[in-house]
GROMACS .gro file of C-alpha atoms in nm:
model
  236
    1UNK     CA    1   0.000   0.000   0.000
    2UNK     CA    2   0.122   0.350  -0.077
    3UNK     CA    3   0.060   0.656   0.139
    4UNK     CA    4   0.135   0.994  -0.017
    5UNK     CA    5   0.168   1.295   0.211
    6UNK     CA    6   0.146   1.650   0.080
    7UNK     CA    7   0.306   1.894   0.323
    8UNK     CA    8   0.511   2.210   0.361
    9UNK     CA    9   0.812   2.270   0.585
   10UNK     CA   10   0.658   2.598   0.699
   11UNK     CA   11   0.339   2.422   0.813
   12UNK     CA   12   0.333   2.349   1.188
   13UNK     CA   13   0.039   2.111   1.154
   14UNK     CA   14   0.239   1.913   0.897
   15UNK     CA   15   0.516   1.879   1.156
   16UNK     CA   16   0.268   1.755   1.416
   17UNK     CA   17   0.064   1.548   1.170
   18UNK     CA   18   0.370   1.359   1.048
   19UNK     CA   19   0.447   1.252   1.404
   20UNK     CA   20   0.088   1.138   1.461
   21UNK     CA   21   0.077   0.944   1.137
   22UNK     CA   22   0.408   0.775   1.213
   23UNK     CA   23   0.278   0.673   1.555
   24UNK     CA   24  -0.016   0.502   1.385
   25UNK     CA   25   0.205   0.346   1.118
   26UNK     CA   26   0.448   0.206   1.377
   27UNK     CA   27   0.164   0.008   1.536
   28UNK     CA   28   0.010  -0.101   1.205
   29UNK     CA   29   0.050  -0.480   1.154
   30UNK     CA   30   0.139  -0.440   0.785
   31UNK     CA   31   0.370  -0.141   0.824
   32UNK     CA   32   0.656  -0.315   0.640
   33UNK     CA   33   0.439  -0.324   0.329
   34UNK     CA   34   0.342   0.043   0.338
   35UNK     CA   35   0.538   0.278   0.114
   36UNK     CA   36   0.533   0.641   0.228
   37UNK     CA   37   0.601   0.914  -0.028
   38UNK     CA   38   0.630   1.281   0.069
   39UNK     CA   39   0.507   1.533  -0.186
   40UNK     CA   40   0.543   1.909  -0.222
   41UNK     CA   41   0.293   2.178  -0.128
   42UNK     CA   42   0.372   2.544  -0.068
   43UNK     CA   43   0.159   2.746   0.170
   44UNK     CA   44   0.301   3.060   0.011
   45UNK     CA   45   0.361   2.977  -0.358
   46UNK     CA   46   0.538   3.245  -0.552
   47UNK     CA   47   0.682   3.409  -0.242
   48UNK     CA   48   1.012   3.579  -0.323
   49UNK     CA   49   1.321   3.410  -0.188
   50UNK     CA   50   1.428   3.724  -0.001
   51UNK     CA   51   1.082   3.791   0.146
   52UNK     CA   52   1.146   3.677   0.502
   53UNK     CA   53   0.959   3.801   0.808
   54UNK     CA   54   0.889   3.697   1.167
   55UNK     CA   55   0.615   3.435   1.201
   56UNK     CA   56   0.409   3.653   1.438
   57UNK     CA   57   0.419   3.944   1.192
   58UNK     CA   58   0.324   3.713   0.905
   59UNK     CA   59   0.025   3.580   1.098
   60UNK     CA   60  -0.105   3.924   1.191
   61UNK     CA   61  -0.075   4.052   0.834
   62UNK     CA   62  -0.197   3.744   0.649
   63UNK     CA   63  -0.488   3.651   0.874
   64UNK     CA   64  -0.576   3.986   1.027
   65UNK     CA   65  -0.533   3.865   1.384
   66UNK     CA   66  -0.389   4.063   1.670
   67UNK     CA   67  -0.038   3.999   1.797
   68UNK     CA   68  -0.186   3.849   2.115
   69UNK     CA   69  -0.397   3.611   1.908
   70UNK     CA   70  -0.099   3.510   1.698
   71UNK     CA   71   0.109   3.444   2.009
   72UNK     CA   72  -0.172   3.242   2.166
   73UNK     CA   73  -0.192   3.033   1.850
   74UNK     CA   74   0.181   2.966   1.862
   75UNK     CA   75   0.154   2.867   2.228
   76UNK     CA   76  -0.121   2.620   2.139
   77UNK     CA   77   0.089   2.474   1.860
   78UNK     CA   78   0.382   2.444   2.098
   79UNK     CA   79   0.165   2.244   2.337
   80UNK     CA   80   0.036   2.020   2.057
   81UNK     CA   81   0.391   1.954   1.940
   82UNK     CA   82   0.513   1.882   2.292
   83UNK     CA   83   0.236   1.624   2.333
   84UNK     CA   84   0.391   1.437   2.039
   85UNK     CA   85   0.742   1.468   2.181
   86UNK     CA   86   0.842   1.739   1.933
   87UNK     CA   87   1.046   2.049   2.021
   88UNK     CA   88   0.885   2.378   1.915
   89UNK     CA   89   0.998   2.739   1.954
   90UNK     CA   90   0.688   2.951   2.002
   91UNK     CA   91   0.878   3.280   1.965
   92UNK     CA   92   1.153   3.409   1.741
   93UNK     CA   93   1.094   3.194   1.432
   94UNK     CA   94   1.077   3.341   1.083
   95UNK     CA   95   0.884   3.259   0.767
   96UNK     CA   96   0.981   3.259   0.402
   97UNK     CA   97   0.975   3.069   0.073
   98UNK     CA   98   1.003   2.691   0.094
   99UNK     CA   99   1.038   2.631  -0.280
  100UNK     CA  100   1.412   2.557  -0.266
  101UNK     CA  101   1.359   2.317   0.023
  102UNK     CA  102   1.105   2.124  -0.180
  103UNK     CA  103   1.345   2.111  -0.474
  104UNK     CA  104   1.611   1.973  -0.242
  105UNK     CA  105   1.365   1.716  -0.105
  106UNK     CA  106   1.304   1.583  -0.455
  107UNK     CA  107   1.679   1.548  -0.501
  108UNK     CA  108   1.696   1.370  -0.164
  109UNK     CA  109   1.420   1.132  -0.271
  110UNK     CA  110   1.627   1.024  -0.571
  111UNK     CA  111   1.911   0.948  -0.331
  112UNK     CA  112   1.689   0.757  -0.088
  113UNK     CA  113   1.731   1.022   0.185
  114UNK     CA  114   1.405   1.216   0.162
  115UNK     CA  115   1.268   1.131   0.507
  116UNK     CA  116   1.602   1.206   0.672
  117UNK     CA  117   1.618   1.551   0.512
  118UNK     CA  118   1.251   1.627   0.579
  119UNK     CA  119   1.291   1.551   0.949
  120UNK     CA  120   1.598   1.774   0.970
  121UNK     CA  121   1.422   2.059   0.789
  122UNK     CA  122   1.122   2.039   1.019
  123UNK     CA  123   1.337   2.037   1.330
  124UNK     CA  124   1.556   2.322   1.205
  125UNK     CA  125   1.255   2.537   1.119
  126UNK     CA  126   1.045   2.473   1.429
  127UNK     CA  127   1.299   2.405   1.702
  128UNK     CA  128   1.634   2.566   1.623
  129UNK     CA  129   1.743   2.928   1.635
  130UNK     CA  130   1.927   2.949   1.304
  131UNK     CA  131   1.698   3.032   1.013
  132UNK     CA  132   1.645   2.794   0.722
  133UNK     CA  133   1.530   3.081   0.498
  134UNK     CA  134   1.812   3.332   0.482
  135UNK     CA  135   2.117   3.125   0.385
  136UNK     CA  136   2.149   2.844   0.131
  137UNK     CA  137   2.452   2.713   0.319
  138UNK     CA  138   2.220   2.627   0.607
  139UNK     CA  139   2.026   2.401   0.371
  140UNK     CA  140   2.349   2.251   0.240
  141UNK     CA  141   2.455   2.168   0.596
  142UNK     CA  142   2.122   1.998   0.662
  143UNK     CA  143   2.152   1.804   0.338
  144UNK     CA  144   2.493   1.681   0.449
  145UNK     CA  145   2.355   1.581   0.788
  146UNK     CA  146   2.088   1.381   0.602
  147UNK     CA  147   2.359   1.185   0.424
  148UNK     CA  148   2.356   1.373   0.094
  149UNK     CA  149   2.657   1.495  -0.099
  150UNK     CA  150   2.692   1.861  -0.007
  151UNK     CA  151   2.845   1.959  -0.340
  152UNK     CA  152   2.552   1.807  -0.528
  153UNK     CA  153   2.304   1.972  -0.290
  154UNK     CA  154   2.473   2.309  -0.342
  155UNK     CA  155   2.445   2.256  -0.717
  156UNK     CA  156   2.072   2.191  -0.691
  157UNK     CA  157   2.019   2.512  -0.496
  158UNK     CA  158   2.232   2.711  -0.740
  159UNK     CA  159   2.018   2.602  -1.037
  160UNK     CA  160   1.664   2.746  -0.997
  161UNK     CA  161   1.531   2.499  -1.256
  162UNK     CA  162   1.660   2.186  -1.083
  163UNK     CA  163   1.359   1.981  -0.967
  164UNK     CA  164   1.131   2.282  -1.015
  165UNK     CA  165   0.906   2.084  -1.250
  166UNK     CA  166   0.876   1.804  -0.995
  167UNK     CA  167   0.764   2.047  -0.724
  168UNK     CA  168   0.506   2.208  -0.953
  169UNK     CA  169   0.379   1.866  -1.064
  170UNK     CA  170   0.318   1.768  -0.702
  171UNK     CA  171   0.130   2.091  -0.643
  172UNK     CA  172  -0.086   2.047  -0.953
  173UNK     CA  173  -0.168   1.695  -0.845
  174UNK     CA  174  -0.268   1.814  -0.500
  175UNK     CA  175  -0.510   2.060  -0.661
  176UNK     CA  176  -0.653   1.786  -0.882
  177UNK     CA  177  -0.712   1.570  -0.575
  178UNK     CA  178  -0.895   1.856  -0.403
  179UNK     CA  179  -0.631   1.940  -0.145
  180UNK     CA  180  -0.653   2.307  -0.051
  181UNK     CA  181  -0.453   2.272   0.269
  182UNK     CA  182  -0.194   2.051   0.431
  183UNK     CA  183  -0.109   1.806   0.566
  184UNK     CA  184  -0.304   1.593   0.320
  185UNK     CA  185  -0.269   1.214   0.327
  186UNK     CA  186  -0.376   0.993   0.037
  187UNK     CA  187  -0.394   0.618   0.092
  188UNK     CA  188  -0.370   0.403  -0.221
  189UNK     CA  189  -0.538   0.683  -0.419
  190UNK     CA  190  -0.862   0.572  -0.254
  191UNK     CA  191  -0.886   0.751   0.081
  192UNK     CA  192  -0.789   1.106   0.173
  193UNK     CA  193  -0.724   1.230   0.524
  194UNK     CA  194  -0.696   1.605   0.580
  195UNK     CA  195  -0.516   1.772   0.867
  196UNK     CA  196  -0.311   1.664   1.166
  197UNK     CA  197  -0.563   1.406   1.282
  198UNK     CA  198  -0.517   1.204   1.602
  199UNK     CA  199  -0.319   0.882   1.560
  200UNK     CA  200  -0.639   0.680   1.605
  201UNK     CA  201  -0.787   0.834   1.290
  202UNK     CA  202  -0.480   0.736   1.090
  203UNK     CA  203  -0.501   0.385   1.236
  204UNK     CA  204  -0.861   0.348   1.117
  205UNK     CA  205  -0.774   0.486   0.774
  206UNK     CA  206  -0.479   0.251   0.732
  207UNK     CA  207  -0.686  -0.048   0.842
  208UNK     CA  208  -0.974   0.037   0.611
  209UNK     CA  209  -0.754   0.109   0.311
  210UNK     CA  210  -0.561  -0.215   0.365
  211UNK     CA  211  -0.878  -0.420   0.399
  212UNK     CA  212  -1.028  -0.284   0.080
  213UNK     CA  213  -0.733  -0.340  -0.148
  214UNK     CA  214  -0.841  -0.534  -0.459
  215UNK     CA  215  -0.735  -0.898  -0.456
  216UNK     CA  216  -0.459  -1.012  -0.688
  217UNK     CA  217  -0.598  -1.149  -1.014
  218UNK     CA  218  -0.384  -1.432  -1.148
  219UNK     CA  219  -0.320  -1.463  -1.520
  220UNK     CA  220  -0.359  -1.821  -1.644
  221UNK     CA  221  -0.066  -1.989  -1.809
  222UNK     CA  222   0.201  -2.245  -1.732
  223UNK     CA  223   0.562  -2.144  -1.693
  224UNK     CA  224   0.861  -2.261  -1.498
  225UNK     CA  225   0.892  -2.119  -1.148
  226UNK     CA  226   1.063  -2.179  -0.816
  227UNK     CA  227   0.877  -2.271  -0.498
  228UNK     CA  228   0.929  -2.416  -0.149
  229UNK     CA  229   1.026  -2.750  -0.300
  230UNK     CA  230   1.285  -2.602  -0.531
  231UNK     CA  231   1.297  -2.508  -0.897
  232UNK     CA  232   1.153  -2.720  -1.171
  233UNK     CA  233   1.414  -2.814  -1.430
  234UNK     CA  234   1.274  -2.879  -1.778
  235UNK     CA  235   1.351  -3.230  -1.901
  236UNK     CA  236   1.509  -3.279  -2.241
   0.00000   0.00000   0.00000
């Protein structure tokens, strides 16, 4: 079974939702047969690379809330993250374009290190003091920590077209599937789960999707094969 997760590094509920989903997946009896693929979604598509501002300021301007309301929201998110064992800085974070991070995540997927890099990006953005938005070398360092070649990662970031099509394709697909927010989980292209749901919801979704997979339809025909008793050897 395949689970595709659309998310953004700047999305706190994606950070929390990933932890909740992984808690459900860890307890799922068929977890070794579940493929998880992370896909790109930008909360702020088209945002200029140098357009960086404090999270609290972004919230007050984008959503028209007061500073007190924005701070209360961050405090609530901090509590939700803590409940999942995740570190979260409720003050002092900044916000900017995540497009280059998504490009780097597609590169990491090709190298088999996507999850490692995603986890490091989340932690850096939500828990660490150094910004992930104002210096490409910060992203290169995180790529290296994820097991990627830093020179290759630097090359990806230096070429604005590298993996850009892959990011845009993910975003178009999300729109076609009806996702207008993240996190968005799609199980076997049959079930969709929106938001950072409790682990129990993900458990039910995994169980239902697994139980409703179509059975394998055999194609008739005789051919040599190997089995528990060995391999049949054609006789002359």
